[in-house]
Amino acid sequence: MTTAAVPLSAPEKSRSRGPRQSIMSRSAAMLIMGVFTLYFLTPIWWLLVTSTKSGGDITGSAALWFTPDSFTTFFSNITGLFQYENGLFVKWLLNSALYAGVGAFLGTIIAAMCGYALSKYEFKGREAIFNVVLSGVLVPATALALPLFLIFSEVNLTNTYWAVFLPSLVSPFGVYLARIYAAASVPGELLEAARLDGSGEVRTFFTVSSRLMAPALVTIFLFQFVTIWNNFFLPLIMLRDQALFPVTLGLYAWNSQISQIPELRTFVIIGALVSILPLIIAFLGLQRFWSSGLGAGSVK
Amino acid sequence: MATLDQAQTPPGTAGSSRHISNKRRSTRKAVVVFVAPFAVLFVLFYAAPIIFAIIQSLLTVEREGTFGAPQQVFGGLSQYAIVFQDQAFWASVGRVLLFGVVQVPIMLGMALLFALLLDSPLLKGKKFFRLAFFAPYAVPGVIAAIMWGFLYSPSLSPFSAVTSEINFLDGSLVLWSIANIVTWVYVGYNMLIIYASLLAIPTEIYEAARLDGASNAQIAWRIKIPLVTPAIILTGVFSIIGTLQLLAEPQTLRSFSSAISSTYTPNLAVYTTASIPNYNLAAAFSVVLAIATFILSFVFLKATQRKVSQ
């Protein structure tokens, strides 16, 4: 791409029209972004406000603002949520943390090692492995939910933690990102130097290379965490026992019972709010990493 | 996706022959250590299920007499014959294709516009906008569908003035109500991918263009968009895959809307068929869906790559 493709226009002309045009386009840009900020944030704001209301107030009060006793209602709603059916919701949160937290942590290490090897070593079958991994990216996990169910029922492992946890460890996209990142951020000379110092290949990876790949690892972790946290089809098809549910499946189950048990509506709403907080906090806290790592998948 | 075929030269080729053979042995061991965990998990939880599903899809259940025990026997392609005659399944495929043709370009167009605005000198408070637009990505599909389900409903919605007039949950609109939920969740994510690749463009290019008298719009149209095309293709592939897999949002909205049938999307048809249970037919649905997803995203990837390189 060269700048020659841009047609030349008279510099004086654009300079004289510059300021007025730029105020106009500045305001237009701010207006567009402002309107869409409302679009993106209003539903979350509504969720926050509604979770501070009791059942009757949801329709009876101003929908997008708090009531005088919002503060106390919020805490009684939270207490009610956490105590309902002996703390079932807390169990769901812990399950999600286990599936997504531990799953993404192990999955990231496994994907990083594989992507690193595909990038840094020349070996037989390397391209073949990478092509298989890429096909894995194109066949998404949801298409595999039923096949996984069939194979887990062969070994009588449906309706167990393992049925959701083990398949979540595999992240072909993580391998793909790790390979690109390893190629870009781990210089071959450094590995050669480590070798001359007598460091083993595996030790070099964990002490030197993984640090250089840190932004990529955080990105892979975050996106695998979100994928597992959001996963719906696999737990839906695998799990019967409510005590094993992740929080999304649990809230789905409650939501589909609202017509029989109306009190669940309050818990569904405040439960939804509580369940999105961990992800929002994780994204805010790790923003520095993922915002630089995100582009890796597509940058030339 | 241009980096895919980027080959890496083997690190270091100097050294004595004894040294090299030692090194070869130790690197070979290291490669096994690095690759084996992923390879084993991939085989067990990606390849094996697909193969097993293909086998299951070739079986059919037979009974000896009316009350005999059911038995699985080889049925050839009989399940696939049922799949290809199943009108509800093909209606669901047509539905998600229509959804994709409309929703994916709108979503990616919005994402591109926001990314260009974030990257332009026109905007103040970029950090805030970036976070506000990305926040919905932290909301799982099920939760987003529950939230929007309440927002759409005529009685509970804070916008009941609108929702009591227009029923967003009836048969003619509910597909687009789902499209709105999906757009709401994923615009910010796609925006960030495109924005990240805009940030990677060296700014000297813009300075040169500006010296030549190019306006912001010209720079965006003639320089930025062509350079971020790989990122747009990537988001396009993922959006196509996501569209064909639609399940969580329609399945959750079923408690709000009676217009969503039990075979509304292909994955819903798989789930419903598996719940009967008719695993052989459900396996055939899954195989067809996996192959269709693979082909569609592969074709899109190849077609756009050719266009880019021309």
Coordinates of C-alpha atoms in Angstrom, one line a residue:
Chain A
M1 CA 0.0 0.0 0.0
T2 CA 1.5 3.3 -1.0
T3 CA 0.2 6.8 -0.5
A4 CA 0.3 7.3 -4.3
A5 CA -3.3 5.9 -4.5
V6 CA -4.6 9.0 -2.6
P7 CA -5.6 11.7 -5.0
L8 CA -4.0 15.0 -4.4
S9 CA -6.1 18.0 -3.6
A10 CA -5.1 21.6 -3.3
P11 CA -3.6 22.0 0.2
E12 CA -4.8 25.7 0.6
K13 CA -8.4 24.7 -0.1
S14 CA -8.5 22.0 2.5
R15 CA -6.7 24.2 5.0
S16 CA -9.2 27.0 4.6
R17 CA -12.1 24.6 5.0
G18 CA -10.5 22.6 7.7
P19 CA -11.6 24.1 11.1
R20 CA -15.3 24.3 10.3
Q21 CA -15.4 20.9 8.7
S22 CA -13.6 19.4 11.6
I23 CA -16.1 20.9 14.2
M24 CA -18.9 19.4 12.2
S25 CA -17.3 16.0 11.9
R26 CA -16.1 16.1 15.5
S27 CA -19.7 16.6 16.6
A28 CA -21.0 14.0 14.2
A29 CA -18.5 11.5 15.6
M30 CA -19.3 12.3 19.2
L31 CA -23.1 12.0 18.4
I32 CA -22.7 8.6 16.8
M33 CA -20.6 7.3 19.7
G34 CA -22.9 8.8 22.3
V35 CA -26.1 7.3 20.8
F36 CA -24.5 3.9 20.6
T37 CA -23.1 4.2 24.2
L38 CA -26.8 4.4 25.3
Y39 CA -27.6 1.3 23.1
F40 CA -24.8 -0.7 24.7
L41 CA -25.1 0.3 28.3
T42 CA -28.9 0.8 28.8
P43 CA -29.7 -2.9 29.1
I44 CA -26.9 -3.4 31.7
W45 CA -28.1 -0.2 33.5
W46 CA -31.6 -1.6 33.5
L47 CA -30.3 -4.9 34.9
L48 CA -28.5 -3.0 37.7
V49 CA -31.6 -0.9 38.6
T50 CA -34.0 -3.7 38.4
S51 CA -31.9 -5.9 40.7
T52 CA -32.5 -3.3 43.4
K53 CA -36.3 -3.7 43.3
S54 CA -38.7 -6.2 44.8
G55 CA -41.1 -8.2 42.6
G56 CA -43.9 -5.7 42.6
D57 CA -41.8 -2.7 42.0
I58 CA -40.4 -4.0 38.8
T59 CA -43.4 -2.8 36.8
G60 CA -44.7 -0.3 39.3
S61 CA -41.8 2.2 39.4
A62 CA -39.7 4.2 37.0
A63 CA -37.9 1.4 35.1
L64 CA -34.5 3.1 34.7
W65 CA -34.2 4.7 38.1
F66 CA -33.8 3.5 41.7
T67 CA -36.6 3.6 44.3
P68 CA -36.1 5.1 47.8
D69 CA -35.4 1.7 49.4
S70 CA -33.3 0.4 46.5
F71 CA -30.3 -0.1 48.8
T72 CA -32.0 -2.4 51.3
T73 CA -33.9 -4.2 48.7
F74 CA -30.7 -4.9 46.7
F75 CA -29.2 -6.6 49.8
S76 CA -32.3 -8.6 50.6
N77 CA -32.4 -9.7 47.0
I78 CA -28.8 -10.8 47.2
T79 CA -29.3 -12.7 50.4
G80 CA -32.4 -14.3 49.0
L81 CA -30.5 -15.4 45.9
F82 CA -27.6 -16.9 47.9
Q83 CA -29.9 -18.7 50.3
Y84 CA -32.4 -20.1 47.8
E85 CA -32.4 -23.9 47.7
N86 CA -29.5 -24.1 50.2
G87 CA -27.2 -21.8 48.2
L88 CA -27.6 -23.5 44.8
F89 CA -26.6 -20.3 43.0
V90 CA -23.3 -20.1 44.9
K91 CA -22.7 -23.6 43.9
W92 CA -23.3 -22.7 40.3
L93 CA -20.9 -19.7 40.5
L94 CA -18.2 -22.0 42.0
N95 CA -18.8 -24.5 39.2
S96 CA -18.4 -21.8 36.6
A97 CA -15.2 -20.6 38.3
L98 CA -13.9 -24.2 38.2
Y99 CA -14.9 -25.0 34.6
A100 CA -13.7 -21.6 33.2
G101 CA -10.9 -20.7 35.6
V102 CA -9.1 -24.0 35.9
G103 CA -10.1 -25.0 32.4
A104 CA -8.8 -21.8 30.7
F105 CA -5.6 -21.9 32.8
L106 CA -4.6 -25.4 31.9
G107 CA -6.0 -24.9 28.3
T108 CA -3.8 -21.9 27.8
I109 CA -0.6 -23.7 28.9
I110 CA -1.4 -26.6 26.7
A111 CA -2.2 -24.4 23.7
A112 CA 0.8 -22.2 24.3
M113 CA 3.2 -25.1 24.4
C114 CA 1.8 -26.6 21.1
G115 CA 1.8 -23.2 19.3
Y116 CA 5.3 -22.5 20.5
A117 CA 6.6 -25.8 19.2
L118 CA 4.9 -25.3 15.8
S119 CA 6.6 -21.9 15.5
K120 CA 10.0 -22.5 16.9
Y121 CA 10.9 -26.1 15.8
E122 CA 11.2 -27.7 12.5
F123 CA 9.9 -31.2 12.6
K124 CA 8.2 -33.8 10.5
G125 CA 4.5 -33.3 10.3
R126 CA 4.5 -29.8 11.5
E127 CA 2.5 -28.3 8.7
A128 CA 0.1 -31.3 8.9
I129 CA -0.5 -30.7 12.6
F130 CA -1.0 -27.0 12.0
N131 CA -3.6 -27.6 9.3
V132 CA -5.5 -30.0 11.5
V133 CA -5.5 -27.3 14.2
L134 CA -6.8 -24.8 11.7
S135 CA -9.6 -27.1 10.7
G136 CA -10.4 -27.3 14.4
V137 CA -10.8 -23.5 14.4
L138 CA -13.3 -23.8 11.6
V139 CA -15.3 -26.6 13.3
P140 CA -16.5 -24.9 16.4
A141 CA -17.1 -26.5 19.8
T142 CA -20.9 -26.3 19.6
A143 CA -21.0 -28.6 16.5
L144 CA -19.2 -31.1 18.7
A145 CA -21.6 -31.0 21.7
L146 CA -23.7 -34.0 20.6
P147 CA -20.7 -36.1 19.3
L148 CA -19.1 -35.4 22.7
F149 CA -22.2 -36.5 24.5
L150 CA -22.3 -39.7 22.5
I151 CA -18.7 -40.6 23.3
F152 CA -19.0 -39.7 27.0
S153 CA -22.1 -41.8 27.3
E154 CA -20.0 -44.8 25.9
V155 CA -17.8 -44.5 29.0
N156 CA -20.6 -43.5 31.4
L157 CA -19.2 -40.1 32.1
T158 CA -22.1 -37.9 31.1
N159 CA -23.6 -35.9 34.0
T160 CA -20.1 -35.5 35.7
Y161 CA -17.7 -32.5 36.1
W162 CA -15.4 -34.2 33.6
A163 CA -17.9 -34.2 30.8
V164 CA -17.8 -30.3 30.7
F165 CA -14.3 -29.8 32.0
L166 CA -12.2 -32.0 29.8
P167 CA -13.5 -30.9 26.3
S168 CA -13.1 -27.2 27.4
L169 CA -9.3 -27.7 27.6
V170 CA -8.9 -27.9 23.9
S171 CA -8.5 -24.5 22.2
P172 CA -7.3 -24.7 18.5
F173 CA -7.6 -21.0 18.3
G174 CA -5.3 -20.7 21.3
V175 CA -2.7 -22.8 19.4
Y176 CA -3.1 -20.6 16.4
L177 CA -2.6 -17.3 18.4
A178 CA 0.3 -18.8 20.3
R179 CA 2.1 -19.8 17.1
I180 CA 1.7 -16.3 15.7
Y181 CA 2.8 -14.7 18.9
A182 CA 5.8 -17.0 19.4
A183 CA 7.0 -16.3 15.9
A184 CA 6.7 -12.5 16.5
S185 CA 8.0 -12.2 20.1
V186 CA 10.5 -15.0 20.8
P187 CA 13.8 -14.5 18.8
G188 CA 15.5 -17.6 17.6
E189 CA 18.9 -16.2 18.7
L190 CA 17.6 -16.1 22.3
L191 CA 16.8 -19.8 22.2
E192 CA 20.2 -20.5 20.7
A193 CA 21.9 -18.5 23.6
A194 CA 19.8 -20.4 26.2
R195 CA 21.0 -23.7 24.5
L196 CA 24.6 -22.6 24.7
D197 CA 24.1 -21.9 28.4
G198 CA 23.0 -25.5 28.8
S199 CA 19.3 -24.7 29.5
G200 CA 16.9 -27.5 28.4
E201 CA 14.3 -26.7 25.8
V202 CA 11.3 -27.2 28.2
R203 CA 13.0 -25.1 30.9
T204 CA 13.7 -22.3 28.4
F205 CA 10.1 -22.3 27.5
F206 CA 8.8 -21.9 31.0
T207 CA 11.5 -19.5 32.2
V208 CA 12.2 -17.3 29.2
S209 CA 9.8 -17.8 26.2
S210 CA 6.6 -17.8 28.2
R211 CA 7.5 -14.4 29.7
L212 CA 8.0 -12.9 26.3
M213 CA 4.7 -14.4 25.2
A214 CA 2.9 -13.0 28.3
P215 CA 0.5 -10.7 26.5
A216 CA -0.5 -13.5 24.2
L217 CA -1.0 -15.9 27.1
V218 CA -3.3 -13.4 28.9
T219 CA -5.3 -13.0 25.7
I220 CA -5.6 -16.7 25.1
F221 CA -6.6 -17.2 28.8
L222 CA -9.2 -14.5 28.7
F223 CA -10.9 -15.6 25.5
Q224 CA -10.9 -19.3 26.5
F225 CA -12.3 -18.2 29.9
V226 CA -15.1 -16.3 28.2
T227 CA -15.7 -19.2 25.8
I228 CA -16.1 -21.7 28.7
W229 CA -18.0 -19.3 30.9
N230 CA -20.5 -18.7 28.1
N231 CA -20.7 -22.2 26.9
F232 CA -24.2 -23.4 26.9
F233 CA -24.8 -26.3 24.6
L234 CA -22.2 -28.7 26.1
P235 CA -23.5 -28.4 29.7
L236 CA -27.1 -28.4 28.5
I237 CA -26.7 -31.7 26.8
M238 CA -24.3 -33.3 29.3
L239 CA -25.6 -32.4 32.7
R240 CA -28.8 -33.5 34.4
D241 CA -27.8 -32.9 38.0
Q242 CA -28.5 -29.2 39.0
A243 CA -25.5 -29.3 41.5
L244 CA -23.1 -29.6 38.5
F245 CA -24.6 -26.7 36.5
P246 CA -22.5 -23.7 35.5
V247 CA -24.2 -20.4 36.3
T248 CA -25.5 -19.8 32.8
L249 CA -27.3 -23.1 32.6
G250 CA -28.7 -22.6 36.1
L251 CA -30.1 -19.2 35.2
Y252 CA -31.5 -20.6 32.0
A253 CA -33.2 -23.4 34.0
W254 CA -34.7 -20.8 36.5
N255 CA -35.8 -18.5 33.7
S256 CA -37.7 -21.3 32.0
Q257 CA -39.6 -22.0 35.3
I258 CA -40.7 -18.4 35.9
S259 CA -44.2 -19.0 34.7
Q260 CA -44.7 -21.7 37.4
I261 CA -42.6 -20.1 40.2
P262 CA -42.9 -16.2 39.8
E263 CA -40.6 -15.4 42.7
L264 CA -37.8 -16.8 40.6
R265 CA -37.9 -13.6 38.4
T266 CA -36.2 -11.5 41.0
F267 CA -33.5 -14.1 41.4
V268 CA -33.0 -14.5 37.7
I269 CA -32.5 -10.7 37.4
I270 CA -30.1 -10.3 40.3
G271 CA -28.4 -13.6 39.4
A272 CA -27.8 -12.3 35.9
L273 CA -26.2 -9.2 37.3
V274 CA -24.0 -11.2 39.8
S275 CA -22.9 -13.6 37.0
I276 CA -21.6 -11.0 34.6
L277 CA -19.6 -9.1 37.3
P278 CA -16.6 -11.5 37.4
L279 CA -16.1 -11.2 33.6
I280 CA -16.4 -7.4 33.6
I281 CA -13.9 -7.2 36.5
A282 CA -11.5 -9.6 34.8
F283 CA -11.7 -7.6 31.6
L284 CA -11.1 -4.3 33.4
G285 CA -8.2 -5.6 35.4
L286 CA -6.4 -7.3 32.5
Q287 CA -7.3 -4.6 29.9
R288 CA -3.6 -3.6 29.4
F289 CA -2.9 -7.1 28.2
W290 CA -5.8 -8.1 26.0
S291 CA -6.1 -4.8 24.2
S292 CA -2.5 -5.3 22.8
G293 CA -2.9 -9.0 22.3
L294 CA -6.3 -8.9 20.4
G295 CA -4.8 -7.8 17.1
A296 CA -2.4 -10.7 16.9
G297 CA -4.8 -13.0 15.1
S298 CA -5.0 -10.8 12.1
V299 CA -2.0 -8.5 11.9
K300 CA 0.1 -9.2 8.9
Chain B
M1 CA -4.7 -14.6 8.2
A2 CA -1.7 -13.9 6.1
T3 CA 0.6 -15.2 8.7
L4 CA -0.7 -18.7 8.4
D5 CA 1.9 -20.0 6.0
Q6 CA 4.7 -18.0 7.4
A7 CA 7.5 -20.6 7.8
Q8 CA 10.0 -20.3 10.6
T9 CA 13.6 -21.1 9.9
P10 CA 15.0 -23.6 12.3
P11 CA 16.8 -21.8 15.1
G12 CA 20.6 -22.0 14.7
T13 CA 22.4 -24.1 12.1
A14 CA 26.0 -23.7 13.2
G15 CA 28.0 -26.0 15.4
S16 CA 29.9 -29.3 15.2
S17 CA 28.2 -32.4 13.9
R18 CA 28.3 -34.1 17.3
H19 CA 26.7 -31.0 18.8
I20 CA 24.0 -31.1 16.1
S21 CA 23.0 -34.7 16.6
N22 CA 22.8 -34.1 20.4
K23 CA 20.7 -31.0 19.8
R24 CA 18.4 -32.8 17.4
R25 CA 17.7 -35.5 19.9
S26 CA 16.9 -33.0 22.7
T27 CA 14.8 -30.8 20.5
R28 CA 12.9 -33.9 19.2
K29 CA 12.1 -34.8 22.8
A30 CA 11.1 -31.2 23.6
V31 CA 8.7 -31.1 20.6
V32 CA 7.0 -34.3 21.9
V33 CA 6.7 -32.7 25.4
F34 CA 5.2 -29.5 23.9
V35 CA 2.9 -31.0 21.3
A36 CA 1.7 -34.2 23.0
P37 CA -0.7 -32.8 25.6
F38 CA -2.7 -30.8 23.0
A39 CA -2.5 -33.6 20.5
V40 CA -3.9 -36.2 22.9
L41 CA -6.7 -33.9 24.1
F42 CA -7.5 -32.9 20.5
V43 CA -7.7 -36.5 19.4
L44 CA -9.9 -37.5 22.4
F45 CA -12.3 -34.5 22.4
Y46 CA -12.3 -33.3 18.8
A47 CA -11.3 -36.1 16.4
A48 CA -12.8 -39.1 18.2
P49 CA -16.2 -37.5 18.8
I50 CA -16.5 -36.6 15.1
I51 CA -15.5 -40.1 14.0
F52 CA -17.9 -41.6 16.6
A53 CA -20.7 -39.3 15.4
I54 CA -20.1 -40.4 11.8
I55 CA -20.3 -44.0 12.9
Q56 CA -23.4 -43.4 14.9
S57 CA -25.0 -41.6 11.9
L58 CA -24.5 -44.7 9.8
L59 CA -26.4 -46.9 12.2
T60 CA -30.1 -47.3 12.6
V61 CA -32.3 -48.8 15.3
E62 CA -34.2 -52.0 14.5
R63 CA -36.6 -54.0 16.6
E64 CA -37.4 -57.7 16.3
G65 CA -41.2 -57.6 16.2
T66 CA -43.2 -54.9 17.9
F67 CA -41.9 -55.6 21.4
G68 CA -38.4 -56.9 20.7
A69 CA -35.4 -55.2 22.2
P70 CA -34.1 -52.3 20.1
Q71 CA -30.9 -53.1 18.3
Q72 CA -28.5 -50.9 16.4
V73 CA -27.7 -52.2 12.9
F74 CA -25.8 -50.7 10.0
G75 CA -28.2 -48.6 8.0
G76 CA -25.8 -47.1 5.4
L77 CA -26.8 -43.5 4.5
S78 CA -30.5 -44.0 5.6
Q79 CA -30.1 -41.3 8.4
Y80 CA -28.8 -38.9 5.8
A81 CA -31.7 -39.6 3.6
I82 CA -34.0 -38.6 6.5
V83 CA -31.9 -35.5 7.1
F84 CA -32.2 -34.4 3.5
Q85 CA -35.9 -34.9 3.5
D86 CA -36.4 -33.2 6.8
Q87 CA -38.1 -29.9 5.9
A88 CA -38.0 -28.5 9.4
F89 CA -34.2 -28.9 9.5
W90 CA -33.7 -27.2 6.1
A91 CA -36.1 -24.4 7.1
S92 CA -33.8 -23.9 10.2
V93 CA -30.7 -23.8 7.9
G94 CA -32.5 -21.3 5.6
R95 CA -33.4 -19.2 8.7
V96 CA -29.8 -18.9 10.0
L97 CA -28.5 -18.2 6.5
L98 CA -31.0 -15.4 6.1
F99 CA -30.0 -14.2 9.6
G100 CA -26.3 -14.3 8.7
V101 CA -26.7 -12.5 5.3
V102 CA -28.4 -9.6 7.1
Q103 CA -26.9 -9.5 10.6
V104 CA -23.2 -10.2 9.8
P105 CA -22.7 -7.3 7.4
I106 CA -24.6 -4.9 9.7
M107 CA -22.6 -6.0 12.7
L108 CA -19.2 -5.8 11.0
G109 CA -20.1 -2.5 9.3
M110 CA -20.9 -1.1 12.7
A111 CA -17.7 -2.6 14.2
L112 CA -15.6 -1.1 11.3
L113 CA -17.2 2.4 11.7
F114 CA -16.6 2.5 15.5
A115 CA -13.1 1.2 15.0
L116 CA -12.3 3.9 12.4
L117 CA -13.9 6.6 14.7
L118 CA -11.8 5.4 17.7
D119 CA -8.7 5.6 15.5
S120 CA -9.5 9.0 14.1
P121 CA -8.5 12.3 15.7
L122 CA -12.1 13.3 15.9
L123 CA -13.0 11.6 19.1
K124 CA -12.4 12.5 22.8
G125 CA -12.8 9.9 25.6
K126 CA -11.7 7.0 23.5
K127 CA -10.9 4.8 26.5
F128 CA -14.5 5.2 27.8
F129 CA -16.1 4.4 24.5
R130 CA -13.8 1.4 24.0
L131 CA -14.9 -0.1 27.3
A132 CA -18.6 0.8 27.0
F133 CA -18.9 -0.8 23.6
F134 CA -16.9 -3.9 24.7
A135 CA -18.9 -4.4 28.0
P136 CA -21.7 -6.5 26.4
Y137 CA -19.1 -9.1 25.3
A138 CA -18.8 -10.0 29.0
V139 CA -22.5 -10.9 29.0
P140 CA -23.1 -14.6 28.1
G141 CA -25.6 -15.3 25.4
V142 CA -28.1 -16.8 27.8
I143 CA -27.9 -13.8 30.1
A144 CA -28.2 -11.4 27.2
A145 CA -31.2 -13.2 25.9
I146 CA -32.8 -13.1 29.4
M147 CA -32.2 -9.3 29.7
W148 CA -33.4 -8.5 26.2
G149 CA -36.3 -10.9 26.7
F150 CA -37.5 -8.7 29.6
L151 CA -36.8 -5.5 27.6
Y152 CA -38.8 -6.8 24.6
S153 CA -41.8 -8.1 26.7
P154 CA -44.9 -5.9 26.4
S155 CA -45.6 -5.8 30.2
L156 CA -42.1 -5.7 31.9
S157 CA -40.2 -3.6 29.5
P158 CA -39.1 -0.1 30.5
F159 CA -40.0 0.9 26.9
S160 CA -43.5 -0.5 27.2
A161 CA -44.7 2.5 25.1
V162 CA -42.9 0.9 22.2
T163 CA -43.2 -2.8 23.1
S164 CA -47.0 -2.6 23.6
E165 CA -47.3 -1.3 20.1
I166 CA -44.8 -3.5 18.3
N167 CA -44.5 -7.1 19.4
F168 CA -40.8 -7.9 19.0
L169 CA -41.5 -11.5 20.0
D170 CA -44.0 -12.6 17.4
G171 CA -43.2 -14.8 14.5
S172 CA -42.5 -12.0 12.0
L173 CA -40.0 -10.1 14.1
V174 CA -38.4 -12.5 16.6
L175 CA -35.6 -13.5 14.2
W176 CA -34.5 -9.9 14.1
S177 CA -35.0 -9.5 17.8
I178 CA -32.4 -12.3 18.2
A179 CA -30.2 -10.6 15.6
N180 CA -30.3 -7.5 17.8
I181 CA -29.2 -9.5 20.8
V182 CA -26.3 -11.1 18.9
T183 CA -25.3 -7.7 17.4
W184 CA -25.4 -6.1 20.9
V185 CA -23.1 -8.7 22.3
Y186 CA -20.5 -9.0 19.5
V187 CA -20.1 -5.5 17.9
G188 CA -17.6 -4.4 20.6
Y189 CA -15.6 -7.5 20.3
N190 CA -15.3 -7.2 16.5
M191 CA -14.6 -3.5 16.8
L192 CA -11.6 -4.2 19.1
I193 CA -10.1 -6.8 16.7
I194 CA -10.3 -4.3 13.8
Y195 CA -9.2 -1.4 16.1
A196 CA -6.1 -3.4 17.2
S197 CA -5.1 -3.9 13.7
L198 CA -5.6 -0.2 12.9
L199 CA -3.2 0.6 15.7
A200 CA -0.6 -1.6 14.1
I201 CA -0.5 0.6 11.0
P202 CA 2.6 2.8 11.0
T203 CA 1.5 6.4 11.4
E204 CA 4.1 7.7 8.9
I205 CA 1.7 6.5 6.2
Y206 CA -1.0 8.9 7.4
E207 CA 1.5 11.8 7.7
A208 CA 2.6 11.3 4.1
A209 CA -1.0 11.1 2.9
R210 CA -1.9 14.2 4.9
L211 CA 1.0 16.1 3.4
D212 CA -0.4 15.1 0.0
G213 CA -3.7 16.7 1.1
A214 CA -5.8 13.7 1.9
S215 CA -8.7 14.2 4.2
N216 CA -9.6 12.0 7.2
A217 CA -12.3 10.3 5.1
Q218 CA -9.9 9.6 2.2
I219 CA -7.3 8.2 4.6
A220 CA -9.9 5.9 6.2
W221 CA -11.3 4.7 2.8
R222 CA -8.1 4.4 0.8
I223 CA -5.5 3.5 3.4
K224 CA -7.0 2.2 6.6
I225 CA -9.8 -0.1 5.3
P226 CA -7.6 -1.9 2.8
L227 CA -4.9 -2.5 5.4
V228 CA -7.3 -3.9 8.0
T229 CA -9.1 -6.2 5.5
P230 CA -7.4 -9.3 7.0
A231 CA -8.9 -8.4 10.4
I232 CA -12.3 -7.9 8.8
I233 CA -12.0 -11.3 7.1
L234 CA -11.1 -13.0 10.4
T235 CA -14.2 -11.4 12.2
G236 CA -16.3 -12.4 9.2
V237 CA -15.3 -16.1 9.5
F238 CA -16.0 -16.2 13.2
S239 CA -19.3 -14.5 12.7
I240 CA -20.4 -17.0 10.0
I241 CA -19.4 -19.9 12.3
G242 CA -21.3 -18.3 15.2
T243 CA -24.4 -17.7 13.1
L244 CA -24.6 -21.4 12.0
Q245 CA -24.2 -22.5 15.7
L246 CA -27.0 -20.2 17.1
L247 CA -28.5 -21.9 20.1
A248 CA -28.3 -20.2 23.5
E249 CA -30.2 -17.0 22.5
P250 CA -33.2 -18.6 20.7
Q251 CA -33.4 -21.5 23.2
T252 CA -33.5 -19.0 26.1
L253 CA -36.0 -16.7 24.4
R254 CA -38.4 -19.6 24.0
S255 CA -39.6 -18.8 27.5
F256 CA -40.6 -15.3 26.3
S257 CA -41.8 -16.1 22.8
S258 CA -44.0 -19.0 21.6
A259 CA -42.9 -18.2 18.0
I260 CA -39.6 -20.0 18.4
S261 CA -40.1 -23.6 17.5
S262 CA -38.1 -26.6 18.9
T263 CA -36.3 -26.7 15.5
Y264 CA -35.8 -23.0 15.0
T265 CA -32.0 -23.2 14.4
P266 CA -30.0 -26.3 13.2
N267 CA -28.4 -26.8 16.7
L268 CA -31.9 -26.6 18.3
A269 CA -33.0 -29.3 15.9
V270 CA -29.9 -31.4 17.0
Y271 CA -30.8 -30.9 20.6
T272 CA -34.5 -31.6 20.1
T273 CA -33.7 -34.8 18.1
A274 CA -31.2 -35.9 20.7
S275 CA -33.8 -35.4 23.5
I276 CA -36.3 -37.8 21.8
P277 CA -33.8 -39.6 22.0
N278 CA -32.9 -40.4 18.4
Y279 CA -29.1 -40.3 18.6
N280 CA -28.5 -41.7 15.2
L281 CA -30.5 -39.0 13.4
A282 CA -29.1 -36.3 15.8
A283 CA -25.6 -37.5 14.9
A284 CA -26.4 -37.2 11.2
F285 CA -27.6 -33.6 11.8
S286 CA -24.5 -32.8 13.7
V287 CA -22.2 -34.2 11.0
V288 CA -24.0 -32.3 8.2
L289 CA -23.9 -29.1 10.3
A290 CA -20.2 -29.5 11.1
I291 CA -19.3 -30.1 7.4
A292 CA -21.5 -27.2 6.3
T293 CA -19.8 -24.8 8.8
F294 CA -16.4 -26.0 7.7
I295 CA -17.1 -25.6 4.0
L296 CA -18.8 -22.2 4.3
S297 CA -16.1 -20.6 6.4
F298 CA -13.4 -22.2 4.3
V299 CA -14.9 -20.9 1.0
F300 CA -15.4 -17.4 2.6
L301 CA -11.7 -17.4 3.6
K302 CA -10.5 -18.5 0.2
A303 CA -12.8 -16.2 -1.7
T304 CA -11.8 -13.1 0.3
Q305 CA -8.2 -14.0 0.3
R306 CA -8.1 -14.1 -3.5
K307 CA -9.9 -10.8 -3.7
V308 CA -7.4 -9.2 -1.3
S309 CA -4.3 -10.5 -3.1
Q310 CA -5.6 -9.3 -6.5

